[in-house]
Coordinates of C-alpha atoms in Angstrom, one line a residue:
M15 CA 107.9 127.9 152.3
N16 CA 105.5 125.0 152.4
E17 CA 108.4 122.5 152.5
V18 CA 110.2 124.6 155.1
A19 CA 107.1 124.6 157.2
N20 CA 106.8 120.8 157.0
F21 CA 110.4 120.4 158.1
C22 CA 109.9 122.9 160.9
E23 CA 107.1 120.7 162.2
I24 CA 109.4 117.6 162.2
V25 CA 112.3 119.3 164.0
G26 CA 110.2 121.5 166.3
A27 CA 111.2 124.9 164.8
D28 CA 108.9 128.0 164.6
V29 CA 108.2 128.5 160.9
D30 CA 107.1 132.2 161.6
K31 CA 110.5 132.9 163.0
V32 CA 112.2 131.2 160.1
R33 CA 110.1 133.2 157.7
L34 CA 110.9 136.5 159.4
G35 CA 114.6 135.7 159.5
M36 CA 114.6 134.9 155.8
G37 CA 112.6 138.0 154.9
A38 CA 114.9 140.3 157.0
D39 CA 117.9 139.5 154.9
E40 CA 118.1 142.5 152.6
R41 CA 120.4 140.6 150.3
I42 CA 117.5 138.5 149.1
G43 CA 116.1 140.3 146.1
S44 CA 115.6 140.3 142.4
R45 CA 119.1 141.6 141.7
F46 CA 120.4 138.2 142.8
L47 CA 118.0 136.3 140.5
F48 CA 119.7 137.1 137.2
P49 CA 120.4 133.8 135.4
G50 CA 123.8 132.4 134.6
I51 CA 125.8 129.2 134.8
G52 CA 126.4 129.5 138.5
Y53 CA 124.1 128.2 141.2
G54 CA 120.9 130.2 141.0
G55 CA 122.8 132.6 138.7
S56 CA 125.6 133.4 141.2
C57 CA 124.4 132.2 144.6
F58 CA 126.4 129.8 146.8
P59 CA 124.4 126.7 147.5
K60 CA 125.4 126.0 151.1
D61 CA 121.9 126.8 152.5
V62 CA 120.1 124.7 150.1
K63 CA 122.4 121.7 150.6
A64 CA 122.4 122.1 154.3
L65 CA 118.6 121.9 154.4
I66 CA 118.6 118.9 152.1
N67 CA 121.1 117.1 154.3
S68 CA 119.2 118.1 157.5
G69 CA 116.1 116.6 155.9
H70 CA 117.8 113.3 155.1
K71 CA 118.9 113.0 158.8
H72 CA 115.3 113.2 159.8
Q73 CA 113.9 111.0 157.0
F74 CA 112.4 114.1 155.3
S75 CA 112.6 114.8 151.6
F76 CA 112.8 118.5 150.5
K77 CA 111.3 117.7 147.1
L78 CA 111.4 121.3 145.9
L79 CA 115.0 121.9 147.1
E80 CA 116.2 118.7 145.6
A81 CA 114.7 119.8 142.3
V82 CA 116.5 123.2 142.8
E83 CA 119.7 121.3 143.4
S84 CA 119.2 119.2 140.3
V85 CA 118.4 122.1 138.1
N86 CA 121.4 124.1 139.3
Q87 CA 123.8 121.2 138.8
Y88 CA 122.6 121.0 135.2
Q89 CA 122.9 124.8 134.9
K90 CA 126.6 124.5 135.4
I91 CA 127.1 122.6 132.2
I92 CA 124.2 124.1 130.1
L93 CA 126.7 125.8 127.8
I94 CA 128.1 122.4 126.9
D95 CA 124.8 121.5 125.3
A96 CA 124.9 124.8 123.4
I97 CA 128.4 124.1 122.2
Q98 CA 127.5 120.7 121.0
S99 CA 124.4 122.0 119.3
H100 CA 126.5 124.6 117.5
F101 CA 129.5 122.5 116.5
G102 CA 127.8 119.1 116.4
E103 CA 128.2 116.1 118.7
N104 CA 131.8 115.4 117.9
L105 CA 134.0 118.0 119.6
K106 CA 137.2 115.9 119.6
A107 CA 140.3 118.0 118.9
K108 CA 138.3 121.3 119.2
K109 CA 140.2 124.0 121.0
I110 CA 138.2 126.1 123.5
G111 CA 139.4 129.0 125.6
L112 CA 138.0 129.4 129.1
W113 CA 137.8 132.8 130.8
G114 CA 137.3 132.4 134.5
L115 CA 137.8 129.5 136.9
A116 CA 136.7 131.0 140.3
F117 CA 133.2 130.7 141.7
K118 CA 132.9 134.5 141.4
P119 CA 135.2 137.4 140.7
N120 CA 137.6 138.9 143.2
T121 CA 138.3 135.6 144.8
D122 CA 140.4 132.4 144.2
D123 CA 137.6 130.3 145.7
I124 CA 136.7 127.4 143.3
R125 CA 134.2 125.6 145.5
E126 CA 131.0 125.1 143.5
A127 CA 132.6 126.8 140.5
S128 CA 130.8 126.0 137.3
S129 CA 134.2 126.0 135.5
L130 CA 135.1 122.7 137.1
D131 CA 132.0 120.9 135.8
M132 CA 132.6 122.3 132.4
I133 CA 136.2 121.2 132.4
E134 CA 135.2 117.7 133.2
A135 CA 132.5 117.6 130.5
L136 CA 134.8 119.1 127.8
L137 CA 137.7 116.8 128.6
A138 CA 135.3 113.8 128.3
L139 CA 134.4 115.1 124.8
G140 CA 138.1 115.3 123.8
V141 CA 138.3 119.1 123.9
E142 CA 141.6 120.9 124.3
I143 CA 141.2 123.6 127.0
T144 CA 143.3 126.7 127.7
A145 CA 142.2 128.6 130.7
F146 CA 142.9 132.0 132.3
D147 CA 141.8 133.4 135.7
P148 CA 143.3 136.3 137.5
A149 CA 143.3 134.6 140.9
A150 CA 142.2 130.9 140.8
M151 CA 144.6 129.2 138.4
E152 CA 146.9 127.8 141.1
N153 CA 143.9 126.1 142.9
V154 CA 142.7 124.6 139.7
K155 CA 146.2 123.4 138.8
R156 CA 146.1 121.1 141.9
L157 CA 143.1 119.4 140.4
Y158 CA 144.1 119.5 136.7
P159 CA 147.9 119.7 136.6
H160 CA 148.4 118.4 133.1
Q161 CA 144.9 117.9 131.6
I162 CA 144.4 121.5 130.6
K163 CA 146.7 124.4 129.7
Y164 CA 147.0 127.7 131.6
A165 CA 147.5 131.0 130.0
D166 CA 149.2 134.2 131.3
N167 CA 146.5 136.4 130.0
M168 CA 143.0 136.4 128.6
Y169 CA 144.1 136.7 125.0
E170 CA 146.6 133.9 125.3
A171 CA 143.7 131.7 126.5
A172 CA 141.8 132.5 123.3
Q173 CA 144.8 131.8 121.0
D174 CA 143.8 129.6 118.1
A175 CA 140.5 128.7 119.9
D176 CA 137.5 127.5 118.0
A177 CA 135.3 129.0 120.7
L178 CA 135.6 130.9 123.9
I179 CA 133.6 130.3 127.1
I180 CA 133.1 133.0 129.8
A181 CA 132.6 131.3 133.2
T182 CA 133.4 134.1 135.7
E183 CA 132.4 137.8 135.4
W184 CA 135.8 139.3 136.2
P185 CA 135.9 143.1 135.4
E186 CA 138.6 142.7 132.7
F187 CA 136.4 140.2 130.8
R188 CA 133.6 142.9 130.4
N189 CA 135.7 145.2 128.2
P190 CA 138.0 143.1 126.0
D191 CA 139.6 144.3 122.8
F192 CA 137.3 142.5 120.3
D193 CA 139.6 143.2 117.4
Q194 CA 142.5 141.6 119.2
L195 CA 140.2 138.7 120.2
K196 CA 139.3 138.1 116.5
E197 CA 143.0 138.2 115.5
V198 CA 144.0 135.5 118.0
M199 CA 141.0 133.2 117.7
K200 CA 140.6 130.6 115.0
G201 CA 136.8 130.7 115.3
R202 CA 134.3 133.4 116.1
S203 CA 132.1 131.6 118.7
L204 CA 131.6 133.1 122.1
F205 CA 129.6 131.2 124.8
D206 CA 128.9 133.7 127.6
G207 CA 127.8 132.1 130.8
R208 CA 127.5 135.5 132.5
N209 CA 125.5 137.5 130.0
L210 CA 128.2 140.2 129.8
F211 CA 127.4 141.4 126.3
D212 CA 124.6 142.3 123.9
L213 CA 123.7 139.9 121.2
V214 CA 123.4 142.4 118.4
E215 CA 126.7 144.0 119.3
M216 CA 128.4 140.7 119.2
Q217 CA 126.9 139.8 115.8
D218 CA 127.9 143.2 114.5
K219 CA 131.4 142.5 115.6
G220 CA 131.4 139.3 113.7
F221 CA 130.9 136.8 116.5
Y222 CA 128.5 133.9 117.0
Y223 CA 127.1 134.7 120.4
K224 CA 125.2 132.5 122.6
S225 CA 118.8 135.8 125.2
I226 CA 113.6 134.2 122.6
G227 CA 111.0 136.3 121.2
F228 CA 108.2 138.3 122.8
I229 CA 104.8 137.1 121.7
G230 CA 106.2 133.6 121.1
S231 CA 107.5 133.2 124.6
H232 CA 104.0 134.0 126.0
V233 CA 102.3 131.5 123.6
I234 CA 104.9 128.8 124.4
R235 CA 104.5 129.3 128.1
R236 CA 100.7 129.0 127.8
F237 CA 100.8 125.9 125.7
V238 CA 103.5 124.2 127.8
D239 CA 101.5 124.8 131.0
Q240 CA 97.9 124.3 129.6
Y241 CA 98.6 121.2 127.4
P242 CA 101.1 118.8 129.1
H243 CA 100.2 116.1 126.5
Y244 CA 101.6 118.3 123.7
H245 CA 105.4 118.4 123.1
I246 CA 106.2 122.0 122.3
V247 CA 109.3 122.5 120.1
N248 CA 110.5 126.1 120.2
I249 CA 112.5 127.0 117.1
D250 CA 114.3 130.3 117.4
S251 CA 117.5 131.8 116.0
L252 CA 118.0 134.1 119.0
T253 CA 118.3 137.4 117.1
Y254 CA 118.7 140.7 119.0
A255 CA 115.2 140.7 120.4
G256 CA 115.2 137.0 121.4
N257 CA 116.0 136.0 124.9
L258 CA 116.1 132.6 126.4
E259 CA 115.6 134.2 129.8
N260 CA 112.0 134.9 128.8
L261 CA 111.3 131.2 129.1
I262 CA 113.6 130.2 132.0
D263 CA 110.5 129.0 133.9
V264 CA 109.6 126.4 131.3
E265 CA 113.0 125.2 129.9
Q266 CA 113.1 122.3 132.3
K267 CA 109.6 121.1 131.5
E268 CA 109.4 117.6 130.0
N269 CA 107.1 118.7 127.2
Y270 CA 109.3 121.5 126.0
S271 CA 112.3 121.5 123.7
F272 CA 114.4 124.3 122.3
E273 CA 116.2 124.2 118.9
K274 CA 118.4 127.1 117.9
V275 CA 117.8 127.2 114.2
D276 CA 117.2 130.1 111.8
I277 CA 114.1 129.4 109.7
T278 CA 115.9 130.8 106.7
E279 CA 118.2 127.8 106.8
A280 CA 116.1 125.2 105.0
E281 CA 118.4 122.2 105.6
E282 CA 118.8 122.9 109.3
L283 CA 115.1 123.4 109.7
E284 CA 114.4 120.1 108.0
K285 CA 116.7 118.3 110.5
V286 CA 114.5 119.7 113.3
W287 CA 111.4 118.5 111.4
Q288 CA 112.8 115.0 111.0
K289 CA 113.7 114.9 114.6
Y290 CA 110.3 115.8 116.1
L291 CA 107.8 115.2 113.2
P292 CA 105.4 118.0 114.3
F293 CA 101.7 117.6 113.7
A294 CA 101.1 121.4 113.6
V295 CA 102.9 124.7 113.3
I296 CA 102.3 128.0 115.0
H297 CA 104.4 130.4 113.1
L298 CA 105.4 133.5 115.1
A299 CA 109.0 133.9 113.9
A300 CA 109.4 137.4 112.3
E301 CA 111.5 140.4 112.0
S302 CA 108.9 142.9 113.4
H303 CA 110.3 146.4 114.0
V304 CA 109.2 148.8 111.3
D305 CA 112.1 151.2 111.9
R306 CA 114.7 148.4 111.3
S307 CA 112.9 147.3 108.2
I308 CA 113.5 150.8 106.7
T309 CA 117.3 150.6 107.3
D310 CA 117.7 146.9 106.5
P311 CA 114.7 145.6 104.4
N312 CA 116.6 142.5 103.2
A313 CA 116.6 140.9 106.6
F314 CA 112.8 141.2 106.7
I315 CA 112.5 139.6 103.2
Q316 CA 114.7 136.7 104.2
T317 CA 113.0 135.9 107.5
N318 CA 109.4 136.9 106.9
V319 CA 109.1 135.7 103.3
M320 CA 111.8 133.1 102.7
G321 CA 111.6 131.7 106.3
T322 CA 107.8 131.3 105.9
A323 CA 108.2 129.6 102.6
N324 CA 110.7 127.1 104.2
L325 CA 108.1 126.2 106.9
L326 CA 105.4 125.8 104.3
N327 CA 107.5 123.6 102.1
L328 CA 108.3 121.3 105.0
S329 CA 104.6 121.1 105.9
V330 CA 103.7 120.1 102.4
K331 CA 106.6 117.6 102.3
F332 CA 106.0 115.8 105.6
W333 CA 102.2 116.0 106.0
E334 CA 99.8 113.8 104.2
L335 CA 97.6 116.4 102.4
D336 CA 94.4 115.7 100.6
P337 CA 94.6 117.3 97.1
S338 CA 90.8 117.6 97.1
H339 CA 91.2 120.2 99.8
S340 CA 92.9 122.6 97.4
H341 CA 91.2 125.8 96.3
G342 CA 90.4 126.4 99.9
H343 CA 87.7 123.7 100.3
F344 CA 88.6 122.4 103.7
P345 CA 86.3 120.0 105.6
K346 CA 85.2 120.6 109.2
R347 CA 88.2 120.1 111.5
E348 CA 87.9 117.0 113.5
S349 CA 91.5 117.1 114.8
L350 CA 94.5 119.4 115.1
T351 CA 96.5 117.3 112.7
N352 CA 98.4 119.1 109.9
L353 CA 97.5 122.7 110.8
F354 CA 99.6 125.6 109.8
Y355 CA 98.8 128.6 112.0
H356 CA 100.4 131.8 110.7
V357 CA 100.5 134.8 113.1
S358 CA 100.5 138.2 111.2
T359 CA 99.9 141.9 111.7
D360 CA 97.3 144.6 111.1
E361 CA 99.9 146.6 109.3
V362 CA 99.3 144.6 106.1
Y363 CA 96.1 146.6 105.7
G364 CA 97.9 149.9 105.3
A365 CA 96.5 153.1 107.0
L366 CA 93.1 154.2 108.2
G367 CA 91.6 157.6 108.1
E368 CA 89.9 159.2 111.1
D369 CA 87.1 156.7 111.0
G370 CA 86.6 153.0 110.3
L371 CA 88.2 149.7 111.4
F372 CA 90.2 147.0 109.7
T373 CA 88.1 143.9 109.1
E374 CA 89.1 140.5 107.7
E375 CA 87.8 141.7 104.3
T376 CA 90.0 144.8 104.2
A377 CA 92.2 144.9 101.1
Y378 CA 95.9 144.7 101.7
D379 CA 97.9 147.9 101.2
P380 CA 101.2 147.6 103.0
K381 CA 103.2 150.8 103.4
S382 CA 106.6 149.7 104.9
P383 CA 109.1 147.0 104.1
Y384 CA 108.0 145.2 107.2
S385 CA 104.3 145.2 106.4
A386 CA 105.1 144.3 102.8
S387 CA 107.1 141.3 103.9
K388 CA 104.3 140.2 106.3
A389 CA 101.7 140.7 103.5
A390 CA 103.7 138.5 101.2
S391 CA 104.0 135.8 103.8
D392 CA 100.2 135.9 104.4
H393 CA 99.6 135.5 100.6
F394 CA 102.1 132.5 100.5
V395 CA 100.2 130.8 103.3
R396 CA 96.9 131.2 101.5
A397 CA 98.5 130.1 98.2
Y398 CA 99.8 126.9 99.7
G399 CA 96.3 126.2 101.1
N400 CA 94.8 126.8 97.6
T401 CA 97.5 124.9 95.7
Y402 CA 98.5 122.0 97.9
G403 CA 95.5 121.7 100.2
L404 CA 97.5 122.8 103.3
P405 CA 95.1 123.4 106.2
F406 CA 95.9 126.9 107.6
V407 CA 94.6 129.7 109.7
I408 CA 95.8 133.3 109.8
S409 CA 95.4 135.9 112.5
N410 CA 96.3 139.6 112.1
C411 CA 96.9 141.4 115.4
S412 CA 97.2 144.9 116.6
N413 CA 100.2 146.4 118.5
N414 CA 101.2 144.1 121.4
Y415 CA 102.6 145.1 124.8
G416 CA 103.5 143.4 128.0
P417 CA 106.3 141.8 130.0
N418 CA 109.6 140.7 128.3
H419 CA 109.2 143.1 125.4
F420 CA 112.5 144.3 123.8
P421 CA 113.0 148.0 124.6
E422 CA 113.0 149.2 121.0
K423 CA 109.2 149.3 121.1
L424 CA 107.3 152.4 122.4
I425 CA 106.1 151.2 125.8
P426 CA 109.2 149.4 127.1
L427 CA 111.4 152.1 125.6
C428 CA 109.4 154.8 127.6
I429 CA 109.5 152.7 130.8
L430 CA 113.2 152.5 130.5
N431 CA 113.7 156.2 129.8
I432 CA 111.3 157.3 132.6
L433 CA 113.2 155.2 135.0
N434 CA 116.5 156.8 133.9
E435 CA 114.9 160.3 133.4
K436 CA 115.9 160.4 129.8
P437 CA 114.0 161.9 126.8
L438 CA 110.8 160.1 125.7
P439 CA 111.0 160.2 121.8
I440 CA 107.7 160.7 120.1
Y441 CA 107.4 160.8 116.3
G442 CA 105.9 163.9 114.6
D443 CA 103.0 165.5 116.4
G444 CA 102.3 162.5 118.6
K445 CA 98.9 161.9 117.1
Y446 CA 99.7 158.6 115.4
T447 CA 97.0 156.2 116.6
R448 CA 97.3 152.5 117.4
D449 CA 95.1 149.8 118.9
W450 CA 96.9 148.1 121.8
L451 CA 96.6 144.4 122.7
Y452 CA 98.0 142.9 125.9
V453 CA 100.2 140.0 125.1
K454 CA 98.4 137.6 127.5
D455 CA 95.1 138.3 125.7
H456 CA 96.9 137.6 122.4
A457 CA 98.3 134.3 123.7
R458 CA 94.8 133.3 124.8
A459 CA 93.4 134.2 121.4
I460 CA 96.0 132.2 119.6
D461 CA 95.1 129.2 121.9
I462 CA 91.4 129.5 121.0
I463 CA 92.0 129.9 117.3
F464 CA 94.4 127.0 117.1
H465 CA 92.1 124.7 118.9
E466 CA 88.7 125.8 117.6
S467 CA 89.0 127.6 114.2
Q468 CA 88.1 126.0 110.9
A469 CA 90.9 125.7 108.4
G470 CA 91.1 128.4 105.8
K471 CA 89.9 131.1 108.2
T472 CA 91.4 134.5 109.0
Y473 CA 90.7 136.4 112.3
N474 CA 91.7 139.9 113.4
I475 CA 92.8 140.1 117.1
G476 CA 92.6 143.5 118.6
G477 CA 92.4 145.0 122.1
W478 CA 89.7 147.6 121.4
N479 CA 92.1 150.1 122.9
E480 CA 92.9 153.0 120.5
W481 CA 95.4 155.4 121.8
K482 CA 97.2 158.4 120.2
N483 CA 101.0 158.0 121.0
L484 CA 101.2 161.2 123.0
D485 CA 98.1 160.3 125.1
L486 CA 99.6 156.8 125.7
V487 CA 102.9 158.2 126.9
K488 CA 101.1 160.6 129.2
E489 CA 99.1 157.7 130.7
L490 CA 102.4 155.8 131.1
I491 CA 103.9 158.8 132.9
R492 CA 100.9 159.1 135.2
Q493 CA 101.2 155.5 136.3
M494 CA 105.0 155.5 136.6
D495 CA 105.2 158.8 138.5
Q496 CA 102.7 157.3 141.0
K497 CA 104.5 154.0 141.3
L498 CA 107.9 155.6 141.6
G499 CA 106.7 158.1 144.2
R500 CA 107.4 161.1 142.0
E501 CA 105.4 164.3 141.8
K502 CA 102.4 163.8 139.6
G503 CA 103.2 164.7 136.0
S504 CA 106.8 165.5 136.7
S505 CA 108.1 163.1 134.0
E506 CA 106.1 165.0 131.3
K507 CA 109.2 167.3 130.9
L508 CA 110.9 164.2 129.4
I509 CA 108.6 164.2 126.3
S510 CA 110.7 164.9 123.2
F511 CA 109.2 165.2 119.7
V512 CA 111.5 163.7 117.0
K513 CA 111.6 163.7 113.2
D514 CA 109.0 161.5 111.7
R515 CA 110.0 158.2 110.1
P516 CA 109.4 157.6 106.3
G517 CA 106.0 156.2 105.3
H518 CA 104.5 156.4 108.8
D519 CA 100.9 155.2 108.8
R520 CA 98.6 157.6 110.7
R521 CA 96.1 155.2 112.3
Y522 CA 95.6 151.5 112.7
A523 CA 92.5 150.0 114.4
I524 CA 91.1 146.5 114.4
D525 CA 87.6 145.1 114.4
A526 CA 87.9 141.9 116.4
S527 CA 84.1 141.2 116.5
L528 CA 84.3 138.1 114.2
L529 CA 86.6 136.4 116.7
D530 CA 84.1 137.2 119.4
K531 CA 81.1 136.1 117.4
E532 CA 82.5 132.8 116.1
L533 CA 84.9 131.7 118.8
G534 CA 83.9 133.7 121.9
W535 CA 87.1 135.6 122.4
K536 CA 87.2 139.0 124.0
P537 CA 90.2 140.8 125.6
E538 CA 90.2 140.5 129.4
Y539 CA 92.4 143.4 130.1
T540 CA 91.7 147.1 129.7
F541 CA 94.7 149.1 128.5
E542 CA 95.1 150.8 131.9
E543 CA 95.1 147.4 133.6
G544 CA 97.6 145.8 131.2
L545 CA 99.8 148.8 131.3
S546 CA 99.9 148.7 135.1
E547 CA 100.8 145.0 135.1
T548 CA 103.5 145.7 132.4
I549 CA 105.1 148.5 134.4
D550 CA 105.2 146.4 137.5
W551 CA 107.0 143.6 135.6
Y552 CA 109.7 146.0 134.3
L553 CA 110.1 147.6 137.7
E554 CA 110.6 144.2 139.3
N555 CA 113.0 143.1 136.4
Q556 CA 115.2 146.1 135.9
T557 CA 118.3 143.9 135.5
W558 CA 116.6 142.2 132.6
L559 CA 115.6 145.6 131.1
N560 CA 119.1 147.1 131.5
H561 CA 120.7 144.0 130.1
A562 CA 118.4 144.1 127.0
A563 CA 119.1 147.8 126.5
S564 CA 122.9 147.5 126.6
G565 CA 125.5 147.4 123.9
A566 CA 124.4 147.8 120.3
Y567 CA 120.9 148.9 121.4
K568 CA 122.4 152.2 122.6
D569 CA 123.9 152.8 119.2
Y570 CA 120.6 152.0 117.5
Y571 CA 118.7 154.3 119.9
K572 CA 121.1 157.2 119.3
K573 CA 120.8 156.8 115.5
Q574 CA 117.1 156.5 115.5
Y575 CA 116.0 159.1 118.0
Q576 CA 118.8 161.6 118.6

């Protein structure tokens, strides 16, 4: 609005009337802000372009709108970067199917269609394109009569294709026969510009599918914004809980880069290391859901143990380490150079009784495949410090909550189910107790530890917020009933006690006093404050929540809780 106000002053318009006019349009809302390869997701850019052109006529530059225009032009071809990253720079002779040519479904309008920009980019790379659109093919044929092929149906467009791009969200593209698709395609790569499907579901069906993790996204955002002189390289394999939408606000920053690499793939990881030559590592990558570790422990061993070992090996290989610093004898830190920061969990300590707190001296006693894999990774980090003189710090945190959290976790799961008036599954008698840490407090703690801790240290990070699961859910119900305008306590009828999971630890609680004493960190949010802010975020981002909870998540939920 600031730039609009400046322009109003030049042309003699009343900015208040402009503001009221914009605000009165009920079409402007969060449901139109879901990302995609179209302009602003799926918006037509005529208003933005008209304002920019009007500004030029009056020698006025809409800097913000020009930036918006630039970002959205790039957004049209963002999948091309993903395709090149996946296949390599040389795409010559690759065959790609293209579903959708129109600007949006239910029209033959191709003005501003992202498909045209992608066609130009792919042709320049030597790609063979076969396209299908229910309505817009004749219009595109006038522009590309011979340069690309046109199919009679969606499966013909995918015939012998190395990859498939979805550019328009036509209804028929939302429910394809995936078995037939696998039969006709040569490859198994699907680049979805409209976020029609669930990542896990696509992986389960055997596809490579082109959403970044939870705590990591908050740490990355903080470091990118707070330290513009750093270059932050985000390495993520985009598993089921990962979502690039979590970092859409930083992806265009000059000091941020993203590399889609699985840390279990040592050779690919080394390529990233050689490309950027990082001076420090903050290791947040992990399989983290206890329930999933019980059904698929090998995935946790691979990522949490072998992935950590790969990062440690590269640190030793590329950093100039001083052997005299082995056996944990690290000098006082004078710089951030060559620091390996490993982020871990309080679950490595096992379970507590009714009293007491986990301290940094508590012996490890993991009870689940997840906590065992994290305990092993903690030990490997300390072993590399002891053996090779690798400077390290470790932090063990309590349960995190906050915006962008994948809805397999208790709080976002219950928010989703309260919204949809579905059962709220609670294990056992509901008296399992956890300490809760707001993710923004956690990101701030990681920042402080990274910059101020001495090498070889371990810190516990906790929120000083112990809650029994049943009491937590009732507090969540209280706040949500109030925010949704429902009768007080009306959602308590949704509480449903389910069979306990194997090896369920009764109580976790962290003593975070050492971090306060040595580095001055304390949580800034009470649980009630953080929970309220979290609920507000999910209520304002229901499209994100519903998208995250689609597809294979539904099958997982049914298996786990029903």
